[in-house]
mmCIF file of C-alpha atoms in Angstrom:
data_model
loop_
_atom_site.group_PDB
_atom_site.id
_atom_site.type_symbol
_atom_site.label_atom_id
_atom_site.label_comp_id
_atom_site.label_asym_id
_atom_site.label_seq_id
_atom_site.Cartn_x
_atom_site.Cartn_y
_atom_site.Cartn_z
ATOM 1 C CA UNK A 1 0.000 0.000 0.000
ATOM 2 C CA UNK A 2 1.171 3.528 -0.726
ATOM 3 C CA UNK A 3 1.648 5.752 2.281
ATOM 4 C CA UNK A 4 -0.655 8.432 0.860
ATOM 5 C CA UNK A 5 -4.300 8.653 -0.113
ATOM 6 C CA UNK A 6 -6.808 11.060 -1.588
ATOM 7 C CA UNK A 7 -9.050 12.956 0.827
ATOM 8 C CA UNK A 8 -11.549 15.780 0.493
ATOM 9 C CA UNK A 9 -10.991 18.289 3.259
ATOM 10 C CA UNK A 10 -11.986 21.734 4.452
ATOM 11 C CA UNK A 11 -9.495 24.197 5.912
ATOM 12 C CA UNK A 12 -12.110 26.800 6.790
ATOM 13 C CA UNK A 13 -15.873 27.049 7.208
ATOM 14 C CA UNK A 14 -18.040 28.166 4.336
ATOM 15 C CA UNK A 15 -20.138 27.216 1.336
ATOM 16 C CA UNK A 16 -19.751 23.823 -0.369
ATOM 17 C CA UNK A 17 -16.898 25.108 -2.516
ATOM 18 C CA UNK A 18 -14.576 25.110 0.527
ATOM 19 C CA UNK A 19 -13.963 21.399 -0.115
ATOM 20 C CA UNK A 20 -10.513 20.689 -1.513
ATOM 21 C CA UNK A 21 -9.098 17.508 -2.960
ATOM 22 C CA UNK A 22 -5.750 16.762 -1.367
ATOM 23 C CA UNK A 23 -3.273 14.005 -0.571
ATOM 24 C CA UNK A 24 -2.720 12.939 3.030
ATOM 25 C CA UNK A 25 -1.035 10.085 4.842
ATOM 26 C CA UNK A 26 -2.952 6.831 5.074
ATOM 27 C CA UNK A 27 -3.997 6.571 8.754
ATOM 28 C CA UNK A 28 -2.784 3.687 10.869
ATOM 29 C CA UNK A 29 -5.287 1.993 13.173
ATOM 30 C CA UNK A 30 -4.650 2.098 16.894
ATOM 31 C CA UNK A 31 -4.918 -1.012 19.100
ATOM 32 C CA UNK A 32 -8.731 -0.830 19.330
ATOM 33 C CA UNK A 33 -9.322 0.494 15.813
ATOM 34 C CA UNK A 34 -9.831 -0.836 12.317
ATOM 35 C CA UNK A 35 -8.953 0.754 8.995
ATOM 36 C CA UNK A 36 -11.552 0.604 6.245
ATOM 37 C CA UNK A 37 -11.052 0.878 2.498
ATOM 38 C CA UNK A 38 -13.931 3.275 1.885
ATOM 39 C CA UNK A 39 -16.611 2.308 -0.638
ATOM 40 C CA UNK A 40 -19.084 5.102 0.082
ATOM 41 C CA UNK A 41 -20.359 7.741 2.460
ATOM 42 C CA UNK A 42 -23.522 9.843 2.566
ATOM 43 C CA UNK A 43 -24.619 13.389 3.382
ATOM 44 C CA UNK A 44 -26.395 14.221 6.631
ATOM 45 C CA UNK A 45 -27.397 17.640 7.969
ATOM 46 C CA UNK A 46 -24.676 17.301 10.618
ATOM 47 C CA UNK A 47 -22.095 17.076 7.806
ATOM 48 C CA UNK A 48 -23.064 20.300 6.099
ATOM 49 C CA UNK A 49 -23.671 22.088 9.405
ATOM 50 C CA UNK A 50 -20.091 21.288 10.419
ATOM 51 C CA UNK A 51 -18.877 22.566 7.038
ATOM 52 C CA UNK A 52 -20.883 25.769 7.492
ATOM 53 C CA UNK A 53 -19.394 26.379 10.939
ATOM 54 C CA UNK A 54 -22.808 26.122 12.588
ATOM 55 C CA UNK A 55 -21.586 23.554 15.144
ATOM 56 C CA UNK A 56 -17.867 24.318 15.623
ATOM 57 C CA UNK A 57 -17.532 22.077 18.685
ATOM 58 C CA UNK A 58 -18.129 19.088 16.398
ATOM 59 C CA UNK A 59 -15.447 19.998 13.831
ATOM 60 C CA UNK A 60 -12.451 17.687 13.394
ATOM 61 C CA UNK A 61 -9.073 19.381 13.496
ATOM 62 C CA UNK A 62 -8.318 21.389 10.335
ATOM 63 C CA UNK A 63 -7.659 20.342 7.649
ATOM 64 C CA UNK A 64 -10.847 18.447 8.424
ATOM 65 C CA UNK A 65 -12.068 15.337 6.651
ATOM 66 C CA UNK A 66 -15.851 15.359 7.091
ATOM 67 C CA UNK A 67 -18.724 12.864 6.848
ATOM 68 C CA UNK A 68 -19.863 10.516 9.577
ATOM 69 C CA UNK A 69 -21.301 7.624 7.548
ATOM 70 C CA UNK A 70 -19.147 5.004 5.856
ATOM 71 C CA UNK A 71 -19.285 1.598 4.250
ATOM 72 C CA UNK A 72 -16.336 -0.378 2.956
ATOM 73 C CA UNK A 73 -13.980 -3.301 3.446
ATOM 74 C CA UNK A 74 -11.752 -3.813 6.478
ATOM 75 C CA UNK A 75 -8.163 -3.252 5.385
ATOM 76 C CA UNK A 76 -6.250 -3.457 8.675
ATOM 77 C CA UNK A 77 -7.087 -4.460 12.239
ATOM 78 C CA UNK A 78 -5.644 -3.135 15.509
ATOM 79 C CA UNK A 79 -3.918 -5.600 17.793
ATOM 80 C CA UNK A 80 -6.711 -5.604 20.393
ATOM 81 C CA UNK A 81 -9.552 -6.085 17.897
ATOM 82 C CA UNK A 82 -11.127 -9.524 17.542
ATOM 83 C CA UNK A 83 -14.536 -8.482 16.241
ATOM 84 C CA UNK A 84 -13.372 -7.982 12.630
ATOM 85 C CA UNK A 85 -10.744 -9.255 10.246
ATOM 86 C CA UNK A 86 -9.338 -8.057 6.948
ATOM 87 C CA UNK A 87 -11.795 -8.455 4.084
ATOM 88 C CA UNK A 88 -14.967 -7.997 6.163
ATOM 89 C CA UNK A 89 -17.615 -5.768 4.609
ATOM 90 C CA UNK A 90 -18.676 -3.241 7.239
ATOM 91 C CA UNK A 91 -20.628 -0.065 7.762
ATOM 92 C CA UNK A 92 -20.338 2.402 10.576
ATOM 93 C CA UNK A 93 -20.085 5.872 12.068
ATOM 94 C CA UNK A 94 -16.434 6.189 13.140
ATOM 95 C CA UNK A 95 -15.784 9.923 12.780
ATOM 96 C CA UNK A 96 -16.641 13.047 10.827
ATOM 97 C CA UNK A 97 -17.489 14.847 14.069
ATOM 98 C CA UNK A 98 -14.793 15.317 16.670
ATOM 99 C CA UNK A 99 -12.374 13.167 14.713
ATOM 100 C CA UNK A 100 -11.470 12.773 11.050
ATOM 101 C CA UNK A 101 -14.234 11.339 8.895
ATOM 102 C CA UNK A 102 -14.920 9.196 5.879
ATOM 103 C CA UNK A 103 -14.500 11.414 2.808
ATOM 104 C CA UNK A 104 -11.217 9.739 1.880
ATOM 105 C CA UNK A 105 -9.829 6.523 0.436
ATOM 106 C CA UNK A 106 -9.369 5.066 3.921
ATOM 107 C CA UNK A 107 -10.768 5.847 7.329
ATOM 108 C CA UNK A 108 -9.929 4.550 10.787
ATOM 109 C CA UNK A 109 -12.201 4.328 13.774
ATOM 110 C CA UNK A 110 -12.869 2.464 16.981
ATOM 111 C CA UNK A 111 -13.977 -1.071 16.159
ATOM 112 C CA UNK A 112 -17.031 -0.490 18.345
ATOM 113 C CA UNK A 113 -18.397 2.060 15.870
ATOM 114 C CA UNK A 114 -18.721 -0.540 13.076
ATOM 115 C CA UNK A 115 -20.839 -3.594 12.317
ATOM 116 C CA UNK A 116 -21.048 -6.142 9.520
ATOM 117 C CA UNK A 117 -22.869 -4.519 6.620
ATOM 118 C CA UNK A 118 -26.376 -5.736 5.724
ATOM 119 C CA UNK A 119 -26.177 -8.579 3.209
ATOM 120 C CA UNK A 120 -29.372 -7.774 1.309
ATOM 121 C CA UNK A 121 -28.387 -4.366 -0.087
ATOM 122 C CA UNK A 122 -25.313 -3.205 -2.016
ATOM 123 C CA UNK A 123 -22.356 -2.220 0.165
ATOM 124 C CA UNK A 124 -22.446 1.341 -1.206
ATOM 125 C CA UNK A 125 -26.114 1.700 -0.178
ATOM 126 C CA UNK A 126 -25.270 0.694 3.398
ATOM 127 C CA UNK A 127 -23.456 4.022 3.743
ATOM 128 C CA UNK A 128 -26.849 5.762 3.665
ATOM 129 C CA UNK A 129 -27.862 4.174 6.952
ATOM 130 C CA UNK A 130 -25.711 4.748 10.044
ATOM 131 C CA UNK A 131 -26.596 8.277 11.213
ATOM 132 C CA UNK A 132 -30.258 8.221 10.200
ATOM 133 C CA UNK A 133 -30.995 4.619 11.162
ATOM 134 C CA UNK A 134 -29.210 4.902 14.504
ATOM 135 C CA UNK A 135 -31.168 8.070 15.220
ATOM 136 C CA UNK A 136 -34.555 6.553 14.385
ATOM 137 C CA UNK A 137 -33.679 3.342 16.225
ATOM 138 C CA UNK A 138 -32.642 5.168 19.402
ATOM 139 C CA UNK A 139 -35.695 7.427 19.276
ATOM 140 C CA UNK A 140 -38.163 4.551 18.951
ATOM 141 C CA UNK A 141 -36.502 1.824 21.042
ATOM 142 C CA UNK A 142 -34.296 3.618 23.566
ATOM 143 C CA UNK A 143 -35.942 6.957 24.402
ATOM 144 C CA UNK A 144 -39.298 5.202 24.290
ATOM 145 C CA UNK A 145 -40.439 1.653 23.639
ATOM 146 C CA UNK A 146 -42.726 1.752 20.629
ATOM 147 C CA UNK A 147 -45.302 -1.008 20.884
ATOM 148 C CA UNK A 148 -48.087 -2.609 18.903
ATOM 149 C CA UNK A 149 -51.024 -0.227 18.647
ATOM 150 C CA UNK A 150 -49.191 2.972 19.603
ATOM 151 C CA UNK A 151 -50.456 6.029 17.728
ATOM 152 C CA UNK A 152 -47.392 7.805 16.346
ATOM 153 C CA UNK A 153 -46.971 11.122 14.534
ATOM 154 C CA UNK A 154 -43.862 11.503 12.354
ATOM 155 C CA UNK A 155 -42.700 14.931 11.227
ATOM 156 C CA UNK A 156 -40.428 15.214 8.198
ATOM 157 C CA UNK A 157 -41.457 11.736 7.100
ATOM 158 C CA UNK A 158 -39.699 11.833 3.720
ATOM 159 C CA UNK A 159 -36.332 13.027 5.064
ATOM 160 C CA UNK A 160 -33.313 11.023 6.125
ATOM 161 C CA UNK A 161 -34.290 10.197 9.710
ATOM 162 C CA UNK A 162 -38.018 10.433 9.011
ATOM 163 C CA UNK A 163 -38.134 7.859 6.223
ATOM 164 C CA UNK A 164 -36.411 5.293 8.434
ATOM 165 C CA UNK A 165 -38.622 6.275 11.379
ATOM 166 C CA UNK A 166 -41.805 5.584 9.408
ATOM 167 C CA UNK A 167 -40.561 2.135 8.380
ATOM 168 C CA UNK A 168 -39.333 1.210 11.853
ATOM 169 C CA UNK A 169 -42.481 2.438 13.604
ATOM 170 C CA UNK A 170 -44.600 0.469 11.141
ATOM 171 C CA UNK A 171 -42.459 -2.619 11.773
ATOM 172 C CA UNK A 172 -42.912 -2.195 15.532
ATOM 173 C CA UNK A 173 -46.682 -2.200 15.088
ATOM 174 C CA UNK A 174 -47.498 1.475 15.527
ATOM 175 C CA UNK A 175 -50.229 3.318 13.657
ATOM 176 C CA UNK A 176 -48.279 6.007 11.807
ATOM 177 C CA UNK A 177 -49.484 9.437 10.726
ATOM 178 C CA UNK A 178 -46.821 11.205 8.660
ATOM 179 C CA UNK A 179 -46.467 14.868 7.769
ATOM 180 C CA UNK A 180 -44.983 16.174 4.528
ATOM 181 C CA UNK A 181 -45.246 19.360 2.489
ATOM 182 C CA UNK A 182 -45.948 17.947 -0.992
ATOM 183 C CA UNK A 183 -48.204 15.305 -2.471
ATOM 184 C CA UNK A 184 -45.149 13.459 -3.810
ATOM 185 C CA UNK A 185 -43.617 13.256 -0.333
ATOM 186 C CA UNK A 186 -46.902 12.153 1.222
ATOM 187 C CA UNK A 187 -47.250 9.366 -1.341
ATOM 188 C CA UNK A 188 -43.680 8.352 -0.536
ATOM 189 C CA UNK A 189 -44.545 8.208 3.180
ATOM 190 C CA UNK A 190 -47.486 5.918 2.417
ATOM 191 C CA UNK A 191 -45.182 3.650 0.396
ATOM 192 C CA UNK A 192 -42.915 3.467 3.447
ATOM 193 C CA UNK A 193 -45.794 2.290 5.646
ATOM 194 C CA UNK A 194 -47.607 5.391 6.916
ATOM 195 C CA UNK A 195 -51.285 4.765 7.619
ATOM 196 C CA UNK A 196 -52.243 8.402 7.056
ATOM 197 C CA UNK A 197 -50.530 11.562 5.851
ATOM 198 C CA UNK A 198 -50.973 15.261 6.570
ATOM 199 C CA UNK A 199 -50.047 18.375 4.601
ATOM 200 C CA UNK A 200 -48.745 20.375 7.553
ATOM 201 C CA UNK A 201 -48.494 23.533 5.417
ATOM 202 C CA UNK A 202 -52.279 23.628 5.067
ATOM 203 C CA UNK A 203 -53.541 21.774 8.153
ATOM 204 C CA UNK A 204 -53.306 23.076 11.702
ATOM 205 C CA UNK A 205 -52.406 20.843 14.615
ATOM 206 C CA UNK A 206 -55.878 20.820 16.131
ATOM 207 C CA UNK A 207 -57.353 19.522 12.878
ATOM 208 C CA UNK A 208 -55.066 16.551 12.420
ATOM 209 C CA UNK A 209 -55.137 15.700 16.112
ATOM 210 C CA UNK A 210 -58.927 15.612 15.868
ATOM 211 C CA UNK A 211 -58.869 13.467 12.722
ATOM 212 C CA UNK A 212 -56.107 11.004 13.555
ATOM 213 C CA UNK A 213 -55.743 11.085 17.358
ATOM 214 C CA UNK A 214 -59.352 11.307 18.599
ATOM 215 C CA UNK A 215 -58.842 14.943 19.561
ATOM 216 C CA UNK A 216 -56.750 13.782 22.531
ATOM 217 C CA UNK A 217 -53.277 13.639 21.003
ATOM 218 C CA UNK A 218 -50.769 11.114 19.715
ATOM 219 C CA UNK A 219 -49.051 8.702 22.086
ATOM 220 C CA UNK A 220 -45.687 9.667 20.625
ATOM 221 C CA UNK A 221 -44.485 12.465 18.372
ATOM 222 C CA UNK A 222 -41.319 11.669 16.375
ATOM 223 C CA UNK A 223 -39.643 14.967 15.505
ATOM 224 C CA UNK A 224 -36.343 14.899 13.577
ATOM 225 C CA UNK A 225 -36.925 18.466 12.359
ATOM 226 C CA UNK A 226 -36.831 20.514 15.554
ATOM 227 C CA UNK A 227 -37.125 24.296 15.759
ATOM 228 C CA UNK A 228 -40.811 25.282 15.679
ATOM 229 C CA UNK A 229 -41.826 21.677 15.074
ATOM 230 C CA UNK A 230 -40.818 20.998 18.669
ATOM 231 C CA UNK A 231 -43.442 23.440 19.958
ATOM 232 C CA UNK A 232 -46.002 21.883 17.640
ATOM 233 C CA UNK A 233 -45.050 18.472 19.013
ATOM 234 C CA UNK A 234 -46.079 19.560 22.496
ATOM 235 C CA UNK A 235 -49.489 20.519 21.097
ATOM 236 C CA UNK A 236 -49.918 17.280 19.142
ATOM 237 C CA UNK A 237 -49.028 14.787 21.879
ATOM 238 C CA UNK A 238 -51.523 13.460 24.432
ATOM 239 C CA UNK A 239 -51.229 13.974 28.187
ATOM 240 C CA UNK A 240 -48.496 11.717 29.617
ATOM 241 C CA UNK A 241 -47.190 11.172 26.074
ATOM 242 C CA UNK A 242 -43.677 11.321 24.675
ATOM 243 C CA UNK A 243 -41.974 13.754 22.322
ATOM 244 C CA UNK A 244 -38.814 12.514 20.581
ATOM 245 C CA UNK A 245 -36.434 14.972 18.966
ATOM 246 C CA UNK A 246 -32.990 15.338 17.447
ATOM 247 C CA UNK A 247 -32.891 19.116 17.805
ATOM 248 C CA UNK A 248 -32.809 21.170 20.986
ATOM 249 C CA UNK A 249 -30.857 24.232 19.846
ATOM 250 C CA UNK A 250 -33.958 26.395 19.436
ATOM 251 C CA UNK A 251 -35.617 28.276 22.284
ATOM 252 C CA UNK A 252 -39.028 26.898 23.191
ATOM 253 C CA UNK A 253 -41.683 27.330 25.842
ATOM 254 C CA UNK A 254 -41.573 24.118 27.866
ATOM 255 C CA UNK A 255 -44.649 24.885 29.945
ATOM 256 C CA UNK A 256 -46.715 22.439 27.866
ATOM 257 C CA UNK A 257 -44.450 19.631 29.074
ATOM 258 C CA UNK A 258 -45.450 20.415 32.648
ATOM 259 C CA UNK A 259 -49.101 20.997 31.854
ATOM 260 C CA UNK A 260 -49.372 17.650 30.058
ATOM 261 C CA UNK A 261 -46.783 15.776 32.152
ATOM 262 C CA UNK A 262 -44.788 14.892 29.037
ATOM 263 C CA UNK A 263 -41.556 13.049 28.449
ATOM 264 C CA UNK A 264 -38.957 14.532 26.076
ATOM 265 C CA UNK A 265 -36.309 12.271 24.594
ATOM 266 C CA UNK A 266 -33.425 13.927 22.738
ATOM 267 C CA UNK A 267 -31.019 11.871 20.616
ATOM 268 C CA UNK A 268 -27.454 12.704 19.527
ATOM 269 C CA UNK A 269 -26.116 9.511 17.998
ATOM 270 C CA UNK A 270 -22.618 10.871 17.363
ATOM 271 C CA UNK A 271 -22.097 11.471 21.099
ATOM 272 C CA UNK A 272 -20.010 8.279 21.609
ATOM 273 C CA UNK A 273 -17.650 9.418 18.838
ATOM 274 C CA UNK A 274 -17.386 12.907 20.339
ATOM 275 C CA UNK A 275 -16.773 11.512 23.832
ATOM 276 C CA UNK A 276 -14.521 8.645 22.822
ATOM 277 C CA UNK A 277 -16.626 6.491 25.161
ATOM 278 C CA UNK A 278 -19.656 4.166 24.875
ATOM 279 C CA UNK A 279 -18.521 3.445 21.319
ATOM 280 C CA UNK A 280 -19.594 -0.219 21.368
ATOM 281 C CA UNK A 281 -23.153 1.082 21.687
ATOM 282 C CA UNK A 282 -22.924 2.240 18.059
ATOM 283 C CA UNK A 283 -21.813 -1.106 16.679
ATOM 284 C CA UNK A 284 -24.296 -3.078 18.761
ATOM 285 C CA UNK A 285 -27.184 -0.985 17.434
ATOM 286 C CA UNK A 286 -25.863 -1.184 13.866
ATOM 287 C CA UNK A 287 -25.892 -4.987 14.180
ATOM 288 C CA UNK A 288 -29.576 -4.868 15.065
ATOM 289 C CA UNK A 289 -30.265 -2.426 12.236
ATOM 290 C CA UNK A 290 -28.484 -4.690 9.731
ATOM 291 C CA UNK A 291 -30.753 -7.525 10.845
ATOM 292 C CA UNK A 292 -33.814 -5.320 10.317
ATOM 293 C CA UNK A 293 -32.586 -4.472 6.824
ATOM 294 C CA UNK A 294 -32.005 -8.127 5.981
ATOM 295 C CA UNK A 295 -35.468 -8.999 7.327
ATOM 296 C CA UNK A 296 -36.947 -6.434 4.935
ATOM 297 C CA UNK A 297 -38.224 -4.214 7.755
ATOM 298 C CA UNK A 298 -36.290 -1.117 6.695
ATOM 299 C CA UNK A 299 -34.494 -0.020 3.537
ATOM 300 C CA UNK A 300 -32.634 3.197 2.763
ATOM 301 C CA UNK A 301 -34.197 5.353 0.059
ATOM 302 C CA UNK A 302 -31.478 6.938 -2.054
ATOM 303 C CA UNK A 303 -32.525 10.035 -3.970
ATOM 304 C CA UNK A 304 -29.184 10.811 -5.627
ATOM 305 C CA UNK A 305 -25.677 9.458 -6.014
ATOM 306 C CA UNK A 306 -22.503 11.488 -6.400
ATOM 307 C CA UNK A 307 -18.817 10.659 -6.628
ATOM 308 C CA UNK A 308 -16.473 11.865 -3.889
ATOM 309 C CA UNK A 309 -14.997 14.190 -6.510
ATOM 310 C CA UNK A 310 -18.434 15.804 -6.830
ATOM 311 C CA UNK A 311 -18.815 16.460 -3.094
ATOM 312 C CA UNK A 312 -19.454 20.156 -3.747
ATOM 313 C CA UNK A 313 -22.475 19.304 -5.893
ATOM 314 C CA UNK A 314 -23.632 16.759 -3.307
ATOM 315 C CA UNK A 315 -23.639 19.338 -0.513
ATOM 316 C CA UNK A 316 -25.389 21.919 -2.681
ATOM 317 C CA UNK A 317 -28.092 19.356 -3.460
ATOM 318 C CA UNK A 318 -28.435 18.305 0.183
ATOM 319 C CA UNK A 319 -28.977 21.887 1.297
ATOM 320 C CA UNK A 320 -31.850 22.365 -1.129
ATOM 321 C CA UNK A 321 -33.921 20.482 1.459
ATOM 322 C CA UNK A 322 -36.291 18.943 -1.065
ATOM 323 C CA UNK A 323 -35.051 15.382 -0.977
ATOM 324 C CA UNK A 324 -36.612 12.014 -0.350
ATOM 325 C CA UNK A 325 -34.331 9.837 1.738
ATOM 326 C CA UNK A 326 -30.575 10.176 1.392
ATOM 327 C CA UNK A 327 -27.706 11.228 -0.875
ATOM 328 C CA UNK A 328 -24.915 8.674 -1.257
ATOM 329 C CA UNK A 329 -21.343 9.545 -2.232
ATOM 330 C CA UNK A 330 -19.291 6.822 -3.905
ATOM 331 C CA UNK A 331 -15.509 6.759 -3.631
ATOM 332 C CA UNK A 332 -14.247 7.237 -7.193
ATOM 333 C CA UNK A 333 -10.519 7.291 -6.431
#
């Protein structure tokens, strides 16, 4: 192996055109790490928010290699790793926030942040899953225990986290009402397993709570959008219900939580990577997610594919915010 590799890095915050193609040293895995020959990555909001400078505490050291998601083939194994061996096809969330990420020919990460890739989908497609599937999985099985017959409202149902959330909630036996802004997205949500859909741009909360939650409120509101949706979630959920969110950076009036005796579960799946602790949690959950994929319970929807060399175009497309599912980037080195 050559001692150098191609990577796409940023040396400052800014628009998508801050990405630069460069040559860096191939990283060596530490005792508890593996090195992966990268097949693909994908774009998540956290990736472009880091690039923008919106969440500087999450930025790897400059020059920063971004992107949290990865799929590929194990190329080298640290001396204390017995979970993987060279040649294994894996997917994971080893870096991209706090430490160097996956937008390169090779990436290294703690072995606990990887799992064997699902067998029923192409290896490149597996890169669409880690961040969004881990988020939906933790929201529905960790922050609450979604059960048969639960009445669930999903905001942003056609987006990255939302489209996995709809499928997983349906698999767990919930009745799912999904919100989306266009007819195309609402049809997509129904294809994913939603029992009903709502055009939230034209329908107020009271109306869809009356129609789909007996005027009382949903058992659980699944909110991967945040901001003002979080306030709406408090209105849409029933007394003693649960609101699940990935966003808590906005300022909200929490009095409704007290008035309704609500639970609020907030998920940040990259926390183990940022902390350098609890990293096996990531791999353990990815194992369960791979099983769900292979059972046919969930499948990533991929709206567009780009090469690593077209990462600027990929980020521009991701920020248009009119996508169904995910954008995958394929390593074209």
